[in-house]
mmCIF file of C-alpha atoms in Angstrom:
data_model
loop_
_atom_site.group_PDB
_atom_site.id
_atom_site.type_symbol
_atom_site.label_atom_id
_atom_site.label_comp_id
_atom_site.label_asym_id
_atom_site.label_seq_id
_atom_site.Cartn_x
_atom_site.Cartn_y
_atom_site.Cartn_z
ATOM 1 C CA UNK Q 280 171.348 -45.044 -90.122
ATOM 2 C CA UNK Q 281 171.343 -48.495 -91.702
ATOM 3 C CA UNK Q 282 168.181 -50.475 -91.032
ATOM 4 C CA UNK Q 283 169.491 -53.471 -89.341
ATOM 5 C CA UNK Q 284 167.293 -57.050 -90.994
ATOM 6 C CA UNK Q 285 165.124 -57.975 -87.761
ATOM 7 C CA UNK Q 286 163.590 -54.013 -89.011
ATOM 8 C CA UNK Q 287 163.148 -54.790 -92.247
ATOM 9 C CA UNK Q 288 159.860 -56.229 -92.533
ATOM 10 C CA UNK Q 289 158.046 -53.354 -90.246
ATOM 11 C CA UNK Q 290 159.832 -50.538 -92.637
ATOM 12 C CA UNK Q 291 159.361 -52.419 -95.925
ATOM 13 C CA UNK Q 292 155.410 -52.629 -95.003
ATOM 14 C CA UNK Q 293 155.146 -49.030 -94.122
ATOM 15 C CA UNK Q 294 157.172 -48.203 -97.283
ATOM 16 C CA UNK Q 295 154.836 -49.864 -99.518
ATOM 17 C CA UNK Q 296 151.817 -48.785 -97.508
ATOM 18 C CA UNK Q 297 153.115 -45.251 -98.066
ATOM 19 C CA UNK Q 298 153.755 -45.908 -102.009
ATOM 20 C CA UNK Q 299 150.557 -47.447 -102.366
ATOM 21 C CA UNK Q 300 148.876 -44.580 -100.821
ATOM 22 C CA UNK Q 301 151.146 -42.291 -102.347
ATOM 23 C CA UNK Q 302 150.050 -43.767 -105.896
ATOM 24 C CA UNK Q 303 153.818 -44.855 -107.276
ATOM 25 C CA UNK Q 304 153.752 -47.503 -109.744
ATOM 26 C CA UNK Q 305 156.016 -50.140 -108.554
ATOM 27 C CA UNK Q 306 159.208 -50.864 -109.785
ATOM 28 C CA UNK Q 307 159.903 -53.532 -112.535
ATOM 29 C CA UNK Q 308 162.568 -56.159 -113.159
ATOM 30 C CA UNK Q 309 164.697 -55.071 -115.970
ATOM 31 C CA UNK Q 310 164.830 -57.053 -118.881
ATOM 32 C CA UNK Q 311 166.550 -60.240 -119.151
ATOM 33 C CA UNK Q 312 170.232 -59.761 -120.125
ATOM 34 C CA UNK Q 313 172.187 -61.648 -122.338
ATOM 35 C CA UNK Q 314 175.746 -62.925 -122.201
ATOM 36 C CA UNK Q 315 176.669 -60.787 -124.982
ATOM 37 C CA UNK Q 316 180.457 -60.637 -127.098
ATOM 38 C CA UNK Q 317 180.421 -56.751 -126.028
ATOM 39 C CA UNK Q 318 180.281 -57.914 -122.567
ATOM 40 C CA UNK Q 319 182.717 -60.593 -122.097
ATOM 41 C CA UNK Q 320 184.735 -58.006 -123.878
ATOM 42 C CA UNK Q 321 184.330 -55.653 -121.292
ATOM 43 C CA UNK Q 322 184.689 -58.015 -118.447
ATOM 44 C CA UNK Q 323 187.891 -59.237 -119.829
ATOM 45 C CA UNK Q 324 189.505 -55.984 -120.077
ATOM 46 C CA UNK Q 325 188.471 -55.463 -116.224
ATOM 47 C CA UNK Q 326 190.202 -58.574 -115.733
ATOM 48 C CA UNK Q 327 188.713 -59.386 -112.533
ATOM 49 C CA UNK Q 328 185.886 -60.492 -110.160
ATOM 50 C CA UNK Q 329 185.840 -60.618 -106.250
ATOM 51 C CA UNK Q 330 183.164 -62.567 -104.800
ATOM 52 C CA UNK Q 331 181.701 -62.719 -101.193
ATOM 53 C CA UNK Q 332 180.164 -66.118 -100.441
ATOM 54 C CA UNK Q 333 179.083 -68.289 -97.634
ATOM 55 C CA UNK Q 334 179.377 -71.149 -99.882
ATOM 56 C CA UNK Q 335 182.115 -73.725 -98.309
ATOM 57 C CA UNK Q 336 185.658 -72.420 -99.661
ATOM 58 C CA UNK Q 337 186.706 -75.320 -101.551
ATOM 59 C CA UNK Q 338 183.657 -75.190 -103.726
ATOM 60 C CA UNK Q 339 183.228 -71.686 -104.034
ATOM 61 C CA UNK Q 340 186.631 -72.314 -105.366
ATOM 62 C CA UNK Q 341 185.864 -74.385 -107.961
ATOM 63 C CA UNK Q 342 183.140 -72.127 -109.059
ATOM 64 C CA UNK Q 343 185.069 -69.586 -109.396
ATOM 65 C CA UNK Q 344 187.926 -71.665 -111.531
ATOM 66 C CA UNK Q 345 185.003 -72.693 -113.755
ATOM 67 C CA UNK Q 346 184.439 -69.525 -114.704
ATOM 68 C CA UNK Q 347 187.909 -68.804 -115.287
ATOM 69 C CA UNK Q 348 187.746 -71.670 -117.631
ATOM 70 C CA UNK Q 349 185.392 -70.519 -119.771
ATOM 71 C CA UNK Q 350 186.705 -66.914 -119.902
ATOM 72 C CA UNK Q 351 190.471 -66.756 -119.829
ATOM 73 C CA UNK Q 352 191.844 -63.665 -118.598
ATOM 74 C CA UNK Q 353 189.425 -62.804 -115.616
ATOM 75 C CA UNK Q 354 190.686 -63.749 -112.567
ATOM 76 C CA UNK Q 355 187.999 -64.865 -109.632
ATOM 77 C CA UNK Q 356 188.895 -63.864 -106.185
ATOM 78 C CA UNK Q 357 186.642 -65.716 -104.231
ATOM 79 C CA UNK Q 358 186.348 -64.344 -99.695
ATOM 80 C CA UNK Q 359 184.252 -66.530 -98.014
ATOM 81 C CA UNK Q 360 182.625 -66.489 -94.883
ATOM 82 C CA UNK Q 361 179.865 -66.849 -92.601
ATOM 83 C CA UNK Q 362 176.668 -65.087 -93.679
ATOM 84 C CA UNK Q 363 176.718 -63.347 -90.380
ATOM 85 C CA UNK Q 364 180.257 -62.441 -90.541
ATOM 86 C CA UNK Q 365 180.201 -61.084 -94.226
ATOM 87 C CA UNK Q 366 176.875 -58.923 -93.121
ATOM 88 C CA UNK Q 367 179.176 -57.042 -90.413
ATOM 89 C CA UNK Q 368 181.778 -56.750 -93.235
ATOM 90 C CA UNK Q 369 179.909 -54.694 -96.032
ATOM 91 C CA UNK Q 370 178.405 -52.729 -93.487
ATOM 92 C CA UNK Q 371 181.817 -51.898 -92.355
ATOM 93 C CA UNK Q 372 182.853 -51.246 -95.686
ATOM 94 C CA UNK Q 373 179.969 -49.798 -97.096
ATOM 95 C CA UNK Q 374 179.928 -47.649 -93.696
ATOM 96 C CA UNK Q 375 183.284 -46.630 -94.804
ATOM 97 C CA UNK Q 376 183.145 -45.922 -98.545
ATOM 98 C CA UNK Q 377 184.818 -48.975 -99.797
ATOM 99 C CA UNK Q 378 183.658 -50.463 -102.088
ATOM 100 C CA UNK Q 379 185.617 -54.866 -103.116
ATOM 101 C CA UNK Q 380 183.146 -56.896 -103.592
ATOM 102 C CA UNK Q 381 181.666 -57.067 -107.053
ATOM 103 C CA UNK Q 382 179.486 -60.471 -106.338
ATOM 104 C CA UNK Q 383 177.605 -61.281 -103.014
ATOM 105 C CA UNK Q 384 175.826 -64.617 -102.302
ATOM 106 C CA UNK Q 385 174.302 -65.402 -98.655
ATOM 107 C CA UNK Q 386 172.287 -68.442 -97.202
ATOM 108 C CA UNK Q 387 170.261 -66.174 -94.555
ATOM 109 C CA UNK Q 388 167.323 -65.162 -96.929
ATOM 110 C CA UNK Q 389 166.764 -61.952 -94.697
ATOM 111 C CA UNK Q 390 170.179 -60.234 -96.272
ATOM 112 C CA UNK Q 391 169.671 -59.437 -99.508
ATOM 113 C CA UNK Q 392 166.387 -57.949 -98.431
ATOM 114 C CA UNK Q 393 168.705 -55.363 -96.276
ATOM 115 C CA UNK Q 394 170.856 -55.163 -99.073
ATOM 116 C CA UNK Q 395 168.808 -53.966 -101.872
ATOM 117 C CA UNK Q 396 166.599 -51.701 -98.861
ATOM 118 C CA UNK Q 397 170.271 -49.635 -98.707
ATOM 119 C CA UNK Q 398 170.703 -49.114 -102.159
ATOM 120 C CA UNK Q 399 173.346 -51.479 -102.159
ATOM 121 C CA UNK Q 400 172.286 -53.763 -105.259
ATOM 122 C CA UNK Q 401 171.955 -53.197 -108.678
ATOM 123 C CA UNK Q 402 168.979 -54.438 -110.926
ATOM 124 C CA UNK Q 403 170.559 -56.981 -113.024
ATOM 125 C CA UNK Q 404 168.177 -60.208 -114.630
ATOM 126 C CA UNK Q 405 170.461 -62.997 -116.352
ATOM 127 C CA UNK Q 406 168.485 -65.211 -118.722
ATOM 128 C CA UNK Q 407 169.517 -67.933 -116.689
ATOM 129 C CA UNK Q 408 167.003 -66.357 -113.465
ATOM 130 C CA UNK Q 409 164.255 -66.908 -115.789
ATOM 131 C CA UNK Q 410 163.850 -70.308 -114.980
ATOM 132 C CA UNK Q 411 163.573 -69.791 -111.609
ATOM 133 C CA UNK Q 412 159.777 -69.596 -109.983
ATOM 134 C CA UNK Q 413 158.811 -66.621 -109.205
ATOM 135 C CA UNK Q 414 158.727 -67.109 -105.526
ATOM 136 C CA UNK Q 415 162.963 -67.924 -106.266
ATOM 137 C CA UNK Q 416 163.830 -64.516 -107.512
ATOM 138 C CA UNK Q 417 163.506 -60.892 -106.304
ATOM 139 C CA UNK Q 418 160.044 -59.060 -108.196
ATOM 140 C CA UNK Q 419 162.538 -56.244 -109.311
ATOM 141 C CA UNK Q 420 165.460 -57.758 -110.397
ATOM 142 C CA UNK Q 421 168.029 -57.050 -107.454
ATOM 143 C CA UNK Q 422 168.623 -60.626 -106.494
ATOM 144 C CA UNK Q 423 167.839 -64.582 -107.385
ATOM 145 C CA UNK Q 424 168.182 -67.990 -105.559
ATOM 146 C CA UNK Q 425 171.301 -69.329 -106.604
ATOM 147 C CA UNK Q 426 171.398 -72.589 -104.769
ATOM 148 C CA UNK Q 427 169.839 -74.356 -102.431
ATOM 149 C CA UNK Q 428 170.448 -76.934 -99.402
ATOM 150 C CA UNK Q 429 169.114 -78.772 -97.059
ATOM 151 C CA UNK Q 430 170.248 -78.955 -92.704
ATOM 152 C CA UNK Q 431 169.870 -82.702 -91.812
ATOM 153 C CA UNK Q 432 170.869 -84.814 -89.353
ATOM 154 C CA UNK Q 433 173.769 -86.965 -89.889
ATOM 155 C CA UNK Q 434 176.071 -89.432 -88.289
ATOM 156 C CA UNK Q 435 179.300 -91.237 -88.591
ATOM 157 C CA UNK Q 436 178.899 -94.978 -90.372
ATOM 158 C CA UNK Q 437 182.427 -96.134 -88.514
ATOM 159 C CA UNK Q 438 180.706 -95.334 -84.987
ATOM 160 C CA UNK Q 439 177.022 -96.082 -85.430
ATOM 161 C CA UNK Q 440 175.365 -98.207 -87.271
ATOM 162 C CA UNK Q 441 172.265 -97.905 -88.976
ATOM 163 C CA UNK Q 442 170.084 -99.557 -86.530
ATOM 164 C CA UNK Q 443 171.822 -97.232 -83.897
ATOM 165 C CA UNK Q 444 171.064 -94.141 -86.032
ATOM 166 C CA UNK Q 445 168.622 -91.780 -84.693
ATOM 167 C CA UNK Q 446 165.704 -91.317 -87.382
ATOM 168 C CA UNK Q 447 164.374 -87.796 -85.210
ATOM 169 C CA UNK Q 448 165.314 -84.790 -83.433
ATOM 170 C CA UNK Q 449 163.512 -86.031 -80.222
ATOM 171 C CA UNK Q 450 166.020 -89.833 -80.787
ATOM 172 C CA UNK Q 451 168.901 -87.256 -80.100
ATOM 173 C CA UNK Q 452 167.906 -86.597 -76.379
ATOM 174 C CA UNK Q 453 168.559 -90.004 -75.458
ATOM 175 C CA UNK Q 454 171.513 -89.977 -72.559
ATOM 176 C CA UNK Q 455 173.455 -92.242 -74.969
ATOM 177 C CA UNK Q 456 174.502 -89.726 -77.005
ATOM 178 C CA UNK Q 457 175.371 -87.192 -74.776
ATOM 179 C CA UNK Q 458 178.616 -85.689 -75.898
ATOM 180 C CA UNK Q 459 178.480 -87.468 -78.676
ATOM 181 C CA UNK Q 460 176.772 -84.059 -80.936
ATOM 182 C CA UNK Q 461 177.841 -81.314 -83.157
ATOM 183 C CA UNK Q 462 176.148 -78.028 -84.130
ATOM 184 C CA UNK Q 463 176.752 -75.067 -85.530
ATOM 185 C CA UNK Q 464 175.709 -71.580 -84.219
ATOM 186 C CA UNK Q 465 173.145 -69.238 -85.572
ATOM 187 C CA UNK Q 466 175.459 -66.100 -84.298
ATOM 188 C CA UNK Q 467 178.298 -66.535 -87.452
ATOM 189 C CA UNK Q 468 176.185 -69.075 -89.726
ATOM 190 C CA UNK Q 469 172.754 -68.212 -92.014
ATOM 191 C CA UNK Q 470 172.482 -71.727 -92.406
ATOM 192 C CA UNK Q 471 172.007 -72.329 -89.078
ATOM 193 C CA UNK Q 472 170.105 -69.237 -88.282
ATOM 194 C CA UNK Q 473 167.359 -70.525 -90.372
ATOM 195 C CA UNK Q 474 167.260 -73.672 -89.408
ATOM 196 C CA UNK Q 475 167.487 -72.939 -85.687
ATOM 197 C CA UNK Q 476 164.303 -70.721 -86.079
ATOM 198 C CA UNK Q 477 162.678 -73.054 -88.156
ATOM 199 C CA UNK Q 478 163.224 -76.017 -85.521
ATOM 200 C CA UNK Q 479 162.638 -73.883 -82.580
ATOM 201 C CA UNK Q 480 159.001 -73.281 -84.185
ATOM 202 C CA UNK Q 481 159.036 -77.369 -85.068
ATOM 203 C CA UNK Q 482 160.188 -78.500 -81.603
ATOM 204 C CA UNK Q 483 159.877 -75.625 -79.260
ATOM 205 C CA UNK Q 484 162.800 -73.797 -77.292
ATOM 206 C CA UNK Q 485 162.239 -76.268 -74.210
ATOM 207 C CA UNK Q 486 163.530 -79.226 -76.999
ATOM 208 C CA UNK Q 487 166.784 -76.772 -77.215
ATOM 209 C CA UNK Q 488 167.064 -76.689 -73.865
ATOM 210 C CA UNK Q 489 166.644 -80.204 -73.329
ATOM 211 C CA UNK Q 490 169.617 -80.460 -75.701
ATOM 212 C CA UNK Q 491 172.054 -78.107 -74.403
ATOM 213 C CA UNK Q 492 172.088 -80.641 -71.417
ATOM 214 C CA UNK Q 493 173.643 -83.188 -73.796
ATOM 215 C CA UNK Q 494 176.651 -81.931 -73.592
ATOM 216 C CA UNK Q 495 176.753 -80.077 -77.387
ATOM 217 C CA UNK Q 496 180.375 -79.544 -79.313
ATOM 218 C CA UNK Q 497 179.280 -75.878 -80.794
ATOM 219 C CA UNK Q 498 181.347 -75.099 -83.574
ATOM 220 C CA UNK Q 499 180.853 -71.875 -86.081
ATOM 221 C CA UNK Q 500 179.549 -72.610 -89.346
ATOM 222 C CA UNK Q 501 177.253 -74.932 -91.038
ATOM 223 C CA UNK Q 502 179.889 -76.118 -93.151
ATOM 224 C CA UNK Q 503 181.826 -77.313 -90.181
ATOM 225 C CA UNK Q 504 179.407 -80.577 -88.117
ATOM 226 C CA UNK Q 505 179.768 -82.623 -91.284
ATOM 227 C CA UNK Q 506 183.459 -82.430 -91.205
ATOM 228 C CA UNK Q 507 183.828 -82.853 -87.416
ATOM 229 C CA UNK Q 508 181.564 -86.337 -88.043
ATOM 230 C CA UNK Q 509 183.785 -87.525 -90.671
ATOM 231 C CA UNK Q 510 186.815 -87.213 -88.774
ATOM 232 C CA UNK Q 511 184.924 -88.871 -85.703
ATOM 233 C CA UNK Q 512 185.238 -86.449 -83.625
ATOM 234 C CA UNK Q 513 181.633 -86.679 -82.860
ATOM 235 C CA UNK Q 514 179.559 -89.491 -84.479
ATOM 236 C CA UNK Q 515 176.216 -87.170 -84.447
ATOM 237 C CA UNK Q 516 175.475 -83.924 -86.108
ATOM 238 C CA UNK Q 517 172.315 -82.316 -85.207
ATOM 239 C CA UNK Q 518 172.026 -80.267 -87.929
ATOM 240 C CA UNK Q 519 174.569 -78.862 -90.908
ATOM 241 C CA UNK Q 520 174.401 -78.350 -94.490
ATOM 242 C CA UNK Q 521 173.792 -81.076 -96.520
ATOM 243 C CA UNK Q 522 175.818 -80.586 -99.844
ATOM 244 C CA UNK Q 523 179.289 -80.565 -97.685
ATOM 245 C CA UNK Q 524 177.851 -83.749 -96.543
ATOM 246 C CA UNK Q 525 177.005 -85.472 -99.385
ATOM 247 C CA UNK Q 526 180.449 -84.240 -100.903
ATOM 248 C CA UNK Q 527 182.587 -85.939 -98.236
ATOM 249 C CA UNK Q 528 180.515 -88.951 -98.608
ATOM 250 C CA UNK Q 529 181.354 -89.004 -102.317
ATOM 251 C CA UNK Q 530 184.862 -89.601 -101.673
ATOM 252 C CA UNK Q 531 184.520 -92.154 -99.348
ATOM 253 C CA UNK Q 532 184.044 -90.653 -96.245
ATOM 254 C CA UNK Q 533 181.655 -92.524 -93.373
ATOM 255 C CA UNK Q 534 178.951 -89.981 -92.919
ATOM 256 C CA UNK Q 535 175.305 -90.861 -93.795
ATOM 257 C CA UNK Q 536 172.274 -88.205 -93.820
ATOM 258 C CA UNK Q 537 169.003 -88.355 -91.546
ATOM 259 C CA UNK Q 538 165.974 -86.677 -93.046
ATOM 260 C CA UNK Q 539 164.028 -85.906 -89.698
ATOM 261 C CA UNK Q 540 160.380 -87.259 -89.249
ATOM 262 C CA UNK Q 541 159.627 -84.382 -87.497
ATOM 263 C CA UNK Q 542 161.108 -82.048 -90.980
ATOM 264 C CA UNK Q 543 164.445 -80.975 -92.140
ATOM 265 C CA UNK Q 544 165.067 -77.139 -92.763
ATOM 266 C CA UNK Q 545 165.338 -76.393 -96.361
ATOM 267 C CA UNK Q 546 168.019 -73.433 -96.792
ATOM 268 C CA UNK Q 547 168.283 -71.151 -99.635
ATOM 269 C CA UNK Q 548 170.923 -69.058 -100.836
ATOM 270 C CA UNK Q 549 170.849 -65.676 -103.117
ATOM 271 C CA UNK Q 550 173.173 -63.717 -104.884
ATOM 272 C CA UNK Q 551 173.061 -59.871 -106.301
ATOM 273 C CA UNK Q 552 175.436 -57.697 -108.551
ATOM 274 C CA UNK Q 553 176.544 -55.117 -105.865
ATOM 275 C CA UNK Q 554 175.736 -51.654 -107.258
ATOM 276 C CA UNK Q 555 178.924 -49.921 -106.903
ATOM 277 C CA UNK Q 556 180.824 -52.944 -107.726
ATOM 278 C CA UNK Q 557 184.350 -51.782 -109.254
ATOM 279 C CA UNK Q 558 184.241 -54.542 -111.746
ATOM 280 C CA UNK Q 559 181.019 -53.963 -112.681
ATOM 281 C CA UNK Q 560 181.006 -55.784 -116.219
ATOM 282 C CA UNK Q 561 183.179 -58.837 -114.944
ATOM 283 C CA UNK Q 562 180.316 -59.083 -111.863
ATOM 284 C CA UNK Q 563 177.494 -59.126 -114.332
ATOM 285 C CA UNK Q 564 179.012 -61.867 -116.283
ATOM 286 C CA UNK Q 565 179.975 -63.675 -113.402
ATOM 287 C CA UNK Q 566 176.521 -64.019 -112.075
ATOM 288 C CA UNK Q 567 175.397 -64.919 -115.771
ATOM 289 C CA UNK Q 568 177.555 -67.588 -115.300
ATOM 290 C CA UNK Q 569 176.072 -68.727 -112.041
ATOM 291 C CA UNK Q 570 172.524 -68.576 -113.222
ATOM 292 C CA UNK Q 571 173.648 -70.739 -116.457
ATOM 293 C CA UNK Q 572 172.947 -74.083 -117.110
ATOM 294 C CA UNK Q 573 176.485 -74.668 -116.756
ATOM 295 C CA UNK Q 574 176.496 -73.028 -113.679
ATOM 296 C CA UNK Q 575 173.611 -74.872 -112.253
ATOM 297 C CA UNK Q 576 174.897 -78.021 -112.761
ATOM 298 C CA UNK Q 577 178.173 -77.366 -111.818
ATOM 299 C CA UNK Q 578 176.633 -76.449 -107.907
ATOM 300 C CA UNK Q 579 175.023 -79.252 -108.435
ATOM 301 C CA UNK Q 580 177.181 -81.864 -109.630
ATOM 302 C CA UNK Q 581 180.353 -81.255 -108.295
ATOM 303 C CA UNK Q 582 179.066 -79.154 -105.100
ATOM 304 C CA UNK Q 583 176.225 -81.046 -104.279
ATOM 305 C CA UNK Q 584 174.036 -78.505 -103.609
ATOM 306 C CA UNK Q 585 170.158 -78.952 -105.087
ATOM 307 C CA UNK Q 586 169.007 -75.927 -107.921
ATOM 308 C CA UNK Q 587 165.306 -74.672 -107.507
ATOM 309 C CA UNK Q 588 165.610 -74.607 -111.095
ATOM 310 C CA UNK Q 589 162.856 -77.306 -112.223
ATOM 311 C CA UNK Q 590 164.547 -78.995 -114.633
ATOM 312 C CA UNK Q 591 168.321 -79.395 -112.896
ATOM 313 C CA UNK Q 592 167.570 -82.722 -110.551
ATOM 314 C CA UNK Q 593 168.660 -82.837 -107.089
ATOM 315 C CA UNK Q 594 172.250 -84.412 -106.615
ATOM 316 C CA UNK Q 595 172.693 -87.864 -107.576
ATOM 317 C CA UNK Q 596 171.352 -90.720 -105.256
ATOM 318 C CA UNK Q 597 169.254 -88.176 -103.250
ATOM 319 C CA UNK Q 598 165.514 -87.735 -102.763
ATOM 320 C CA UNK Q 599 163.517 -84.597 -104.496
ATOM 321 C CA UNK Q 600 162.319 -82.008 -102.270
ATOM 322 C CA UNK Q 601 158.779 -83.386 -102.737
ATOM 323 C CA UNK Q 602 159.835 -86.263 -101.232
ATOM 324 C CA UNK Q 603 161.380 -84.893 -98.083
ATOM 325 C CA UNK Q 604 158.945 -82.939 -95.324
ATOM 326 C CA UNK Q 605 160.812 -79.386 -95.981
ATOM 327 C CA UNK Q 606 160.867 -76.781 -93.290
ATOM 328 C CA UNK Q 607 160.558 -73.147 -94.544
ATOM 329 C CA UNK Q 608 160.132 -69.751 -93.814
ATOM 330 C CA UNK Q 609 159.436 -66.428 -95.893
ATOM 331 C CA UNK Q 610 162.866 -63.581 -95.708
ATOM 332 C CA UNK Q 611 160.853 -61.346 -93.800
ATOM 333 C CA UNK Q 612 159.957 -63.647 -91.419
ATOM 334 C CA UNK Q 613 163.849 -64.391 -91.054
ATOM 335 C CA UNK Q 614 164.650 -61.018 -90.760
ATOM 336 C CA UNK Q 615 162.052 -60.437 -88.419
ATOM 337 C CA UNK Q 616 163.467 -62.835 -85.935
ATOM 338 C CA UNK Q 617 167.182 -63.170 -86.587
ATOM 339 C CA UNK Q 618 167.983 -61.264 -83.343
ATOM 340 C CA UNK Q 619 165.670 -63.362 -81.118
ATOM 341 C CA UNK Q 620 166.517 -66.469 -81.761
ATOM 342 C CA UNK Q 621 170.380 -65.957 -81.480
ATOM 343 C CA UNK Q 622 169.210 -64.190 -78.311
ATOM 344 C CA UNK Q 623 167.167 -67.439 -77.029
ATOM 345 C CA UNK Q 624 169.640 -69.653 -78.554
ATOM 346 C CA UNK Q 625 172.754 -67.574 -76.235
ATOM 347 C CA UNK Q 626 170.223 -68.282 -73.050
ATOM 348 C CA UNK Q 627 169.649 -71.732 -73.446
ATOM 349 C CA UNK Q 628 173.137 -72.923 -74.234
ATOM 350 C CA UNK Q 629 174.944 -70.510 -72.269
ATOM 351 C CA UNK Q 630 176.909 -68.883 -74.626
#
């Protein structure tokens, strides 16, 4: 049976206790790989790449038209949900012997570590993961931090002003803006998963139930608060992912960001070549292109999300991560308590 990610970390330790003991060497990263003519050659003639991401749709989108831009004749089917959601569906599929997606990127940093412990991942190293930290990329190849965000507070510059603007998570328990939030839920969104556990250790679950009293719009995912404060539908978001934020705001919209006193979750997302991927050359050159330079600053630039790469800078007009007090939390840690907090969370606001 399928180990489900809050079991993760107490098998993984007694699987490397029992290889240590055992005396197996320990497996390496491959090489790096090179984009290579024979390659693009053999993606071509697959002529396609389906890719599961949690990424918001209309800029998974344009990643995947940039990299039909560069290589005419392979077609990028991008399916995106929830991190939660697309767990549940390659389980089901994998459960079931079939085998679509060629590509998978999540924001909960506990499921590629389930991933790769079911054989699901391949061992593939662009050259592009090389500039990654180690800490930012998988020890044996199966996976890398593609992109990175960030779950502040943010509020709507039609309905508050600045001096109005809460600067904290504890400014938001104030009876004047009681239904006047927006959040997402950990149960469908990684995002928020991670930054609910990170908080709850921050502020304590009695702060979240202080809050469900405030009369909370819940939506799904992460993507959605920002969007919800733009159209006014609520002029406060508690928490939601930054680069959708920061790309409404480009084009006008009235939303500014709140970098918490108290910290603001820092959310990373990874993405693997799945191992029995049926476009198995198009996949390889597809996260190749995502590890790029070009793809880099493409997330970057026109999707506003931040690369752990060191020498991509943050989106334009926003501060470094050195400059912002990050929340964080190791995978296994995730995985260790994805199941309690969406249990606490269900308690406290009643869901």
């Amino acid at each position: 049976m399928p180990l489900h990610p809050r079991s993760l970390r107490q098998h993984g330790l007694a699987l490397v206790a029992f290889i240590v003991l055992a005396g197996w060497p320990a497996l390496a990263a491959p090489p790096p790989a090179p984009v290579t003519p024979e390659l693009v050659a053999a993606a071509t003639a697959e002529g396609k790449v389906v890719f599961y991401t949690a990424m918001d749709l209309e800029v998974a989108q344009g990643v995947g038209k940039a990299f039909e831009a560069k290589y005419p004749g392979i077609s990028a089917q991008v399916e995106r949900s929830g991190s939660e959601r697309m767990l549940q569906r390659v389980a089901q599929e994998y459960g079931s012997n079939i085998h679509i997606v060629d590509v998978i990127d999540s924001t909960d940093a506990a499921h590629p570590l389930y991933w790769k412990s079911q054989g699901w991942l391949v061992a593939y190293v662009p050259e592009g993961v090389l500039r990654l930290p180690g800490e930012a990329r998988d020890s044996e190849g199966f996976y890398a931090a593609d992109r990175a965000t960030m779950a502040p507070m943010a509020y709507n510059t039609k309905l508050v002003t600045a001096a109005e603007a809460p600067t904290a998570y504890g400014d938001l328990l104030d009876p004047k803006w009681r239904g006047k939030i927006v959040k997402a839920s950990p149960a469908y969104s990684g995002n928020t998963l991670t930054g609910t556990l990170l908080l709850s250790r921050a502020l304590g679950w009695d702060y979240f139930k202080k809050l469900s009293e405030q009369k909370v719009m819940q939506v799904q995912s992460a993507t959605e608060p920002p969007k919800k404060v733009v159209l006014g539908e609520r002029p406060i978001m508690f928490e939601g992912s930054e680069y959708v934020a920061l790309h409404a705001k480009s084009r006008g919209a009235p939303v500014e960001l709140i970098y918490s006193s108290e910290g603001t979750p820092l959310l990373i997302g990874s993405a693997g070549v799945m191992k029995d991927a049926p476009h198995p050359n198009a996949a390889r050159l597809f996260i190749s292109f995502i590890f790029s330079d070009e793809g880099q600053r493409y997330l970057v630039e026109k999707g506003y999300f931040r690369s752990l790469m060191p020498d991509i800078p943050p989106p334009a007009g926003q501060p470094a991560l050195t400059d912002i007090k990050v929340l964080t939390a190791a995978a296994p840690d995730i995985a260790d308590a994805s199941e309690e907090v969406k249990r606490r969370y269900a308690e406290v606001f009643g869901m």
